[in-house]
Coordinates of C-alpha atoms and ligand atoms in Angstrom, one line a residue:
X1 CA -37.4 21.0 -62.9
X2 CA -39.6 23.6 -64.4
X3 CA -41.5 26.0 -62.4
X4 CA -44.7 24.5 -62.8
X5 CA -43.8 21.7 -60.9
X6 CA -43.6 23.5 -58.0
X7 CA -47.7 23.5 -57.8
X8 CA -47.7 20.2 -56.4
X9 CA -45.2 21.0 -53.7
X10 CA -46.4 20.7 -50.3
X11 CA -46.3 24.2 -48.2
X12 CA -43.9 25.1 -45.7
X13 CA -46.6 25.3 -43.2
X14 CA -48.0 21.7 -44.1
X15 CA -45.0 20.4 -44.0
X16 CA -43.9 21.6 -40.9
X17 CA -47.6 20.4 -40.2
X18 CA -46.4 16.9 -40.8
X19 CA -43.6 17.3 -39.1
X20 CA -45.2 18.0 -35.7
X21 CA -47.7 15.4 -35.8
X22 CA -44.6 12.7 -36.7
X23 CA -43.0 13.8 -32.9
X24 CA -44.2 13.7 -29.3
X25 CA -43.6 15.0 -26.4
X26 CA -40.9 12.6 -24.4
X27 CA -41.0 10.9 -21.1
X28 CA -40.6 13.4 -18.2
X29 CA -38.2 13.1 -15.7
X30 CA -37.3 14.6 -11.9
X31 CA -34.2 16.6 -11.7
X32 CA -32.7 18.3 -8.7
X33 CA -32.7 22.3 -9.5
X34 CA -28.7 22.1 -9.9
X35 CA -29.2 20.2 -13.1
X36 CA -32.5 21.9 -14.6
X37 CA -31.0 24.7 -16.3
X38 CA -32.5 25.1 -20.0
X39 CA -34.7 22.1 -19.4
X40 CA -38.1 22.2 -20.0
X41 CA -40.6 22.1 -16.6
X42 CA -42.8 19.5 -17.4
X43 CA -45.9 20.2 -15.2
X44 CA -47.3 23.6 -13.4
X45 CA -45.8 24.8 -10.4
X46 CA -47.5 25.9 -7.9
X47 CA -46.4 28.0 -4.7
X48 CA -46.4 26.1 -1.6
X49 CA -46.0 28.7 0.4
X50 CA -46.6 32.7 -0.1
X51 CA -43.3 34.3 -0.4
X52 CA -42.1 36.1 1.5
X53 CA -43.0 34.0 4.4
X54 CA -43.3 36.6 7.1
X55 CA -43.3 40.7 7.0
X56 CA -39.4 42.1 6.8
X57 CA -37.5 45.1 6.4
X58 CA -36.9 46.8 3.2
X59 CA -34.4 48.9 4.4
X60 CA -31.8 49.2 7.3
X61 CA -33.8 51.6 10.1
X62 CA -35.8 51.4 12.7
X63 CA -39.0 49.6 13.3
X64 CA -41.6 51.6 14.4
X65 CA -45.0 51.9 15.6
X66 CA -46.3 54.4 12.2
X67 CA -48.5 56.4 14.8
X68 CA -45.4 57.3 17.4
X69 CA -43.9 59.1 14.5
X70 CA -47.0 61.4 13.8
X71 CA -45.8 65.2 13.6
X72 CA -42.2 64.1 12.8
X73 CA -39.8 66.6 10.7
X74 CA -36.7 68.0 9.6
X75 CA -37.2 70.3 12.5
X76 CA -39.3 68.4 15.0
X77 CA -38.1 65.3 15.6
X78 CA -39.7 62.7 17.6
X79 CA -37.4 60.8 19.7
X80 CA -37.9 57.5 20.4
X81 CA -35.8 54.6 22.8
X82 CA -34.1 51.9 21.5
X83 CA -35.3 48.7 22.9
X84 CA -33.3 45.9 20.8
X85 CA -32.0 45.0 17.4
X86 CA -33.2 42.5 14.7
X87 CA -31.1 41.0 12.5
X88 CA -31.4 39.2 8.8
X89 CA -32.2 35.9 10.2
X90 CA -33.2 36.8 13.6
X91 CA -36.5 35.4 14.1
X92 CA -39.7 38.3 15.5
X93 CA -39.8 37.7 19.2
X94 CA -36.3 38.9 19.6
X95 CA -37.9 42.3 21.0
X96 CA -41.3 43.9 21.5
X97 CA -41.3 47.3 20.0
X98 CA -43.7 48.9 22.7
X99 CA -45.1 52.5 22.6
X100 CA -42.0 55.2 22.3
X101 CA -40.0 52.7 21.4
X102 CA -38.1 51.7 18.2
X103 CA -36.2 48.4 17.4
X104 CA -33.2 49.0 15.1
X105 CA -33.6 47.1 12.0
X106 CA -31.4 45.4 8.7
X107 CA -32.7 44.6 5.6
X108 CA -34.5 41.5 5.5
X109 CA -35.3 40.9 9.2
X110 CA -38.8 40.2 10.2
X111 CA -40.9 43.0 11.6
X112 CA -40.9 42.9 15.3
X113 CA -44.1 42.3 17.5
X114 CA -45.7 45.9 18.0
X115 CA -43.6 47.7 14.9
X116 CA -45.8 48.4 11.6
X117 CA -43.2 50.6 9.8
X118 CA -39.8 51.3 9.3
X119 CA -38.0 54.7 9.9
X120 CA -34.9 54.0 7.4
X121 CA -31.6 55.3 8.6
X122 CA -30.7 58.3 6.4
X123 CA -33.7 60.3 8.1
X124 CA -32.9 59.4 11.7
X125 CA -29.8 60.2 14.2
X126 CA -29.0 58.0 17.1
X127 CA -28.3 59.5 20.7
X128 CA -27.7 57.9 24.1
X129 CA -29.9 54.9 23.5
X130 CA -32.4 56.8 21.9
X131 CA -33.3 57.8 18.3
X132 CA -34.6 60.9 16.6
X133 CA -36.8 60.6 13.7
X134 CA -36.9 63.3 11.2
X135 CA -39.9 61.9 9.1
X136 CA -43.5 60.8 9.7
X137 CA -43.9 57.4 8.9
X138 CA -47.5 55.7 7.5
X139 CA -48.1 52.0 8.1
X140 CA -46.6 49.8 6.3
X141 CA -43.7 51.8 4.4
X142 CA -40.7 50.2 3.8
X143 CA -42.4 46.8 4.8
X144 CA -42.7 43.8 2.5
X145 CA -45.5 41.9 3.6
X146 CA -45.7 38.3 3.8
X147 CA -47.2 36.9 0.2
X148 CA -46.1 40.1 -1.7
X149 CA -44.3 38.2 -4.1
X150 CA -46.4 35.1 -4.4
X151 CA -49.1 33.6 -2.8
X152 CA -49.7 30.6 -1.2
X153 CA -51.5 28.3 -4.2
X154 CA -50.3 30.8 -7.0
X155 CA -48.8 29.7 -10.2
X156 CA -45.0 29.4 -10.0
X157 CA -43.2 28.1 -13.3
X158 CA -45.9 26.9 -15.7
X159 CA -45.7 24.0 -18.0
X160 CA -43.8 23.8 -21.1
X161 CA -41.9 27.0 -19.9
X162 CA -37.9 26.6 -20.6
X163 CA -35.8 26.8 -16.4
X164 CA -33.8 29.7 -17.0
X165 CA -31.9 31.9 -13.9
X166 CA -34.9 33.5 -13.4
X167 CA -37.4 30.8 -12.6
X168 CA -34.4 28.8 -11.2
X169 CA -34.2 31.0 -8.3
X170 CA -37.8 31.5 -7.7
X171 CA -38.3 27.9 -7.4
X172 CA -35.2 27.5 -5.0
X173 CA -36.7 30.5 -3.0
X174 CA -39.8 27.7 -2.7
X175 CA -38.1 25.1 -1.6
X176 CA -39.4 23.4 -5.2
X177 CA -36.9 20.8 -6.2
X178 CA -36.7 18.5 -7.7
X179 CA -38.5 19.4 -10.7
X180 CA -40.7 17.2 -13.1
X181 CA -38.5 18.1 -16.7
X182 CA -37.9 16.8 -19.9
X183 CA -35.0 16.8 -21.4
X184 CA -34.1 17.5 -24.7
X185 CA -34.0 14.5 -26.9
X186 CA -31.2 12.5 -28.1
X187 CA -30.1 13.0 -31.9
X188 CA -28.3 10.9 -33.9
X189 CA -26.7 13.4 -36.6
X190 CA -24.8 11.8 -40.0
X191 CA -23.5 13.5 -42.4
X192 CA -23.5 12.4 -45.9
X193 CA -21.0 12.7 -48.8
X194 CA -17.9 11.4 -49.9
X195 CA -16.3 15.0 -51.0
X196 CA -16.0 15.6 -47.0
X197 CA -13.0 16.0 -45.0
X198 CA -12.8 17.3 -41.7
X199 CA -12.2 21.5 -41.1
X200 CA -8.9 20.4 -39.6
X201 CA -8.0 18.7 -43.1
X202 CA -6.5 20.0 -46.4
X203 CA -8.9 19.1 -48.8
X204 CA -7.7 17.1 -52.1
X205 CA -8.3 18.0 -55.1
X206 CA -12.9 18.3 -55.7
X207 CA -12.7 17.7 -51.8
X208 CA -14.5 20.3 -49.4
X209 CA -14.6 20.4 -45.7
X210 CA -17.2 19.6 -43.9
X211 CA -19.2 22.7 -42.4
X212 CA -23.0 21.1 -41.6
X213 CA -21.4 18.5 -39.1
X214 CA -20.4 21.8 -36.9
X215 CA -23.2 23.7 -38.1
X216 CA -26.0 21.0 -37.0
X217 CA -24.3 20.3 -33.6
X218 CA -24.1 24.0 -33.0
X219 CA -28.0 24.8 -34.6
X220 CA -28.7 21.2 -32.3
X221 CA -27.2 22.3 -28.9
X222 CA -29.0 26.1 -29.4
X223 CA -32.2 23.9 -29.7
X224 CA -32.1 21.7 -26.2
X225 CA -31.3 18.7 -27.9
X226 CA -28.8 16.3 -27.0
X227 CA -26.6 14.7 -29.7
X228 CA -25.5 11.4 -28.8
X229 CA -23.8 10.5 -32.2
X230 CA -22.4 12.2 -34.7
X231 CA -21.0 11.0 -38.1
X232 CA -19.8 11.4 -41.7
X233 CA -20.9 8.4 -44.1
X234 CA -19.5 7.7 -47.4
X235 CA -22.3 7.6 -50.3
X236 CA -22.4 3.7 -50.6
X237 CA -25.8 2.3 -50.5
X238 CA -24.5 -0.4 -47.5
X239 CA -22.6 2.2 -45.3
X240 CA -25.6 4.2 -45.5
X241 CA -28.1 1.4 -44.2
X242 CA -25.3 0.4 -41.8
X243 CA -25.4 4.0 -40.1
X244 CA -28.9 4.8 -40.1
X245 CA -29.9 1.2 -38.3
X246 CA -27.1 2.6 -35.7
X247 CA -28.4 5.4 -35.6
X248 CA -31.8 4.6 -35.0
X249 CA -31.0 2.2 -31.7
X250 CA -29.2 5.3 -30.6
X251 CA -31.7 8.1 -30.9
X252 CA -34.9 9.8 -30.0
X253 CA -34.4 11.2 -33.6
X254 CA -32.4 11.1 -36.5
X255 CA -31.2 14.0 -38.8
X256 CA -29.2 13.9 -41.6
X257 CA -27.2 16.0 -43.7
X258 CA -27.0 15.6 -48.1
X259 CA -28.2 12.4 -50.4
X260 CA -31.6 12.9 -50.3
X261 CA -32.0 15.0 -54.2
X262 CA -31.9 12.9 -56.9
X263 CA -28.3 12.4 -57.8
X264 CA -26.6 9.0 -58.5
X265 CA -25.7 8.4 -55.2
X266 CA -28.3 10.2 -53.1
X267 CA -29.0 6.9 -51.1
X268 CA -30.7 8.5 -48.3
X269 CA -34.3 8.1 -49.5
X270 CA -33.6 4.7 -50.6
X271 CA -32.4 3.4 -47.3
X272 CA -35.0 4.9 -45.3
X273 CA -37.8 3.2 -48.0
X274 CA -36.2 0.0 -46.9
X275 CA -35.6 0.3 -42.7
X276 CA -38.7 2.6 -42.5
X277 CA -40.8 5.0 -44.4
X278 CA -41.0 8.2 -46.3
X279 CA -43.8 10.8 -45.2
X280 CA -42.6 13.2 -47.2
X281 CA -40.3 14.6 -49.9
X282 CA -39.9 18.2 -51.5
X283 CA -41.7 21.5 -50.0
X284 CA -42.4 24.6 -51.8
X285 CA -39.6 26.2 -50.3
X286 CA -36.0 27.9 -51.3
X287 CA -33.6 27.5 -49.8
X288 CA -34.0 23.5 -48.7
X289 CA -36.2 22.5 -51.3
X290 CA -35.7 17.9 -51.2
X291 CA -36.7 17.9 -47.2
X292 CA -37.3 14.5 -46.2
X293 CA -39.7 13.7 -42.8
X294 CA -39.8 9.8 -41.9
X295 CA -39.1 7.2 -39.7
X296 CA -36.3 4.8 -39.5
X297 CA -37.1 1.6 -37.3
X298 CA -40.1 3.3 -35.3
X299 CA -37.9 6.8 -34.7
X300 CA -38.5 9.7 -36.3
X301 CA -36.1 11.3 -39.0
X302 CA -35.8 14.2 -40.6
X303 CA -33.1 14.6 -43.9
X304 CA -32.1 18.1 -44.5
X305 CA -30.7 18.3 -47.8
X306 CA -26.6 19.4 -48.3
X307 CA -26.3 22.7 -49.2
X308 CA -25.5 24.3 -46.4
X309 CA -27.8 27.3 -46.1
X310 CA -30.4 24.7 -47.3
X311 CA -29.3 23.2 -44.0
X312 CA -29.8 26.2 -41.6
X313 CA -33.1 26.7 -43.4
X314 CA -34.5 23.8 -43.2
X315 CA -33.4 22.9 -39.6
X316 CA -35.1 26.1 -38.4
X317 CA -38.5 25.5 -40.3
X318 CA -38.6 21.4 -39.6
X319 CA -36.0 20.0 -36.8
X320 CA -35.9 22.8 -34.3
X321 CA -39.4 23.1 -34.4
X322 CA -39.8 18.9 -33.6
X323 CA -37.0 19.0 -31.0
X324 CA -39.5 21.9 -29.2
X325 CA -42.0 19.8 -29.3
X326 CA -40.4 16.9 -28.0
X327 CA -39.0 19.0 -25.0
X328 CA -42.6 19.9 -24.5
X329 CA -41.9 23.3 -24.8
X330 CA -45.3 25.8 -24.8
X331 CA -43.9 27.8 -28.1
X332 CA -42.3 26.0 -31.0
X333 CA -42.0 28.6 -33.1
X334 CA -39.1 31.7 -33.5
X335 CA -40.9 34.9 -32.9
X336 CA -41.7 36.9 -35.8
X337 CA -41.4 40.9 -36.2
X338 CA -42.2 43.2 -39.4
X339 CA -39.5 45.3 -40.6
X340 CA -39.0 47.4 -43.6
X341 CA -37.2 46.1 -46.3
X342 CA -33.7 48.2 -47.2
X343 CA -33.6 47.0 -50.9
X344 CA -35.5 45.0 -53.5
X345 CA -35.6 41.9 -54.6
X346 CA -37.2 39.7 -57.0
X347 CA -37.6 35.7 -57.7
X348 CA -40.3 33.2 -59.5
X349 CA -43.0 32.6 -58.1
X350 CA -43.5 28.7 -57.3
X351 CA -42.1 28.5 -53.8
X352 CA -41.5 30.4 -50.5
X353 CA -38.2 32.0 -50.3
X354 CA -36.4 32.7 -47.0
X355 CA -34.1 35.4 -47.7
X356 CA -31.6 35.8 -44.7
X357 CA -31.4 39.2 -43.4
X358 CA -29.3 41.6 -41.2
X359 CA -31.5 43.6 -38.4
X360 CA -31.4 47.0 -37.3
X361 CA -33.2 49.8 -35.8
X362 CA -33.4 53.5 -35.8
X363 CA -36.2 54.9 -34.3
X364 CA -37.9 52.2 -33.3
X365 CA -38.2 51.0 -36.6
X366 CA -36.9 47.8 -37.4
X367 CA -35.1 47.4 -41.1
X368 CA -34.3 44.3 -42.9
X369 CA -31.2 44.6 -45.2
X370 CA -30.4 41.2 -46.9
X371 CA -27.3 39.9 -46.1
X372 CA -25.6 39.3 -50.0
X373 CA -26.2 36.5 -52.9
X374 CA -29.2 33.8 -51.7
X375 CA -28.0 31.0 -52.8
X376 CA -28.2 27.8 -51.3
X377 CA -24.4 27.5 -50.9
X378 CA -23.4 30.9 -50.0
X379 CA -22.5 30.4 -46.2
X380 CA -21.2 34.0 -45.7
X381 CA -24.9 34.5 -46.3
X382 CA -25.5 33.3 -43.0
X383 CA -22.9 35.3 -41.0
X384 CA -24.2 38.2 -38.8
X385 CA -27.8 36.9 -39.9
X386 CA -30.9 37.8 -37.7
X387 CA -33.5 35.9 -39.4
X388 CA -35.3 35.0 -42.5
X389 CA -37.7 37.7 -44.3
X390 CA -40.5 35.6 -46.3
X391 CA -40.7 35.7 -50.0
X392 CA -44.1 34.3 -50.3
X393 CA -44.6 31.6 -52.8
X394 CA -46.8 33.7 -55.3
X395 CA -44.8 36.4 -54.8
X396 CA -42.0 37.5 -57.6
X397 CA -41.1 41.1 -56.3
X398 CA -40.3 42.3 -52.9
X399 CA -39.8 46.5 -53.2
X400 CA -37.4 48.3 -51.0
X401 CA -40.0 50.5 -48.3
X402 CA -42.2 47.9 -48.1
X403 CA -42.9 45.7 -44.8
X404 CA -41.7 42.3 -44.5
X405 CA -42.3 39.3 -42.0
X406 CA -38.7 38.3 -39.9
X407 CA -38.4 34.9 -38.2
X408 CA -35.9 36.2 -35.6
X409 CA -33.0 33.4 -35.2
X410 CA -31.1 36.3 -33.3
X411 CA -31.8 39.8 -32.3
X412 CA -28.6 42.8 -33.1
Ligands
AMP501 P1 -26.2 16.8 -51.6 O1 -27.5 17.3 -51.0 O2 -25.6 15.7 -50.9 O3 -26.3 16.6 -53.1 O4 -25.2 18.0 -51.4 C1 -25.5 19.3 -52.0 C2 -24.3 20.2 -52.0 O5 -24.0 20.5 -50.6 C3 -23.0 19.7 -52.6 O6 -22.4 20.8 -53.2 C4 -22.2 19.2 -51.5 O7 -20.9 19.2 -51.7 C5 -22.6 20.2 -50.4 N1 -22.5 19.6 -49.1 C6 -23.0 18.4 -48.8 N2 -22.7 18.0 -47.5 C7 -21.9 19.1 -47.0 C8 -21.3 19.3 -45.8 N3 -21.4 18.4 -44.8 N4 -20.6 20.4 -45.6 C9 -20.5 21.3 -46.6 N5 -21.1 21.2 -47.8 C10 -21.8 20.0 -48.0
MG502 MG1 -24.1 14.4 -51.4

């Protein structure tokens, strides 16, 4: 194809466009907080209760009344008796802490009535039933007051935010569960082309083993989807019609792998013409260039073309981006940084190149180094990768020094 052809191309960004608008966000479910890890929480969260519930201990001491400490130091301690003990889990009316008087006091154990402070132990010695304080105290030190955390009525976990450790346990602290989720959505993945054998196989002679099966699963899994099937299919017209109507009755989307250029037996667009529809075909990009977005039966599908950096490319730009968006995830999108480009590199202009790169930092400068021959085969390309620095379309010359834009896929 010659480069003027590319004109008509449709733009990463209109095609991911396209993309977006061809998925929705699926049916949300209630899971117990056990299960919710990496799913997405579905509606805002809000606290029921503040957190913590009831003034406790910071520190192992003494409970105090602040003002019976006044004058406290090193060398004029103030000596105070020992009326009780609260533990963790104790509840507050275990003892009064009346004037003179101190309650000893763990971590975690609600205030007692008449205390406002707490003496911690490395500043005290303890004597007959009594204690001598070595410090002045004010109100309130050492104390974590009820709602200090979170407030009654606050926002907890908001919507479209991912259930990681972190908002796991602050949800468990709150008694929230179960939560409203989605989960991620159920792929159907075939791959396409009669020259595959599996990686456990010897290839024959022209054979090749099969890298985007384990490559989409893995890129699939990393995105919060769930693959439900997973297949190779030979490049006959019928087996291919066979496998995508499967496929369809199986998934909340379909991807697939090769057959969708313009080769003999590239039957991919074909069959989807015939069980569905094509959106589109072809975006202005390199790596990845003969994308396909459609539907099969009423499901969405997405063809990624062979080549297997075309592959990694276009599932990051297209599929990863749809899956988000089905999960109901807030951000769809990697995160982008600028970095300064280590060497430089040229193309022709026509369409956006996404030239995988190797991250460091020194000085708190970021540095892209690309990571060896671009082409849309070269896997080792994509080992110890980062991201993608953008070539713009127009653009034919990229100079080492100057600042370029990363989609992180990984950080160093
Ligand atoms: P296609 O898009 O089907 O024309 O395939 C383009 C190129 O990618 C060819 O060189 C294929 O051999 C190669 N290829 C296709 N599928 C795979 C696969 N699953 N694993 C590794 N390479 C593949
Ligand atoms: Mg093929």
């Amino acid at each position: 194809m010659g480069e003027a052809s590319f004109a008509n191309l449709l733009s990463v960004d209109d095609a991911r466009a396209r993309v977006l608008e061809s998925v929705e966000p699926l049916a949300t479910e209630k899971v117990s907080l056990r299960d919710a890890l990496g799913l997405v929480n579905a509606a805002e969260i809000r606290a029921p209760h503040p957190l913590p519930r009831f003034d406790n201990s910071a520190m192992d001491g003494y409970a105090v009344a602040a003002a019976d400490t006044s004058g406290a130091g090193e060398f004029s301690p103030v000596e105070l008796e020992i009326v009780g003990e609260v533990r963790a889990g104790d509840s507050d009316d275990v003892v009064v802490v009346v004037p003179g008087a101190a309650a000893r006091i763990m971590t975690g154990a609600p205030l007692p009535a008449g205390s406002d402070a707490i003496v911690m132990v490395e500043v005290t010695e303890e004597k007959d039933g009594k204690v001598l304080v070595k410090s002045a105290v004010e109100k309130g030190l050492h104390v974590r007051p009820a709602g200090d955390d979170v407030d009654a009525g606050e926002i907890l976990v908001g919507e479209g935010l991912e259930l990681g450790p972190g908002e796991l346990a602050l949800l468990g602290s709150m008694g929230v569960t179960p939560v409203q989720v989605r989960w991620g959505p159920r792929v159907a993945l075939l791959i396409t082309g009669d020259e595959l054998v599996d990686p456990e196989d010897e290839p024959g002679p022209g054979q090749i083993r099969d890298s985007n099966q384990l490559a989409l699963l893995a890129l699939l899994e990393q995105a919060g989807a769930r693959p439900v099937l997973s297949e190779r299919v030979p490049d006959r017209r019928e087996a291919v019609v066979e496998a995508f109507s499967r496929a369809a009755k199986a998934a909340d989307l379909v991807v697939s792998s090769g057959g969708v250029a313009v080769g003999r037996y590239d039957f991919v667009k074909d069959v989807i013409e015939e069980l569905g529809h094509i959106e589109l075909w072809r975006v202005a990009m390199q790596p990845g260039k003969p994308v396909v977005l459609g539907s099969v039966s009423n499901v969405p599908f997405l063809g990624l073309p062979g080549n297997p950096v075309s592959v990694h490319v276009g599932f990051e730009q297209f599929v990863r981006p749809a899956i988000r968006k089905m999960r109901g995830c807030r951000s769809l999108r990697r995160p982008i940084l600028d970095a300064t480009l280590t060497e430089t590199i040229t193309k022709r202009p026509g369409r956006l190149h996404f030239v995988r790169v190797r991250l460091s930092n020194r000085d708190h400068e970021w540095f892209a180094t690309p990571t060896g021959s671009q082409g849309s085969h070269i896997q080792s390309s994509l080992v110890d990768c980062h991201g993608v620095a953008r070539f713009g379309r127009e653009e034919a010359k990229l100079t080492e020094g100057q600042r370029v834009t990363v989609e992180i896929w990984r950080l160093p």
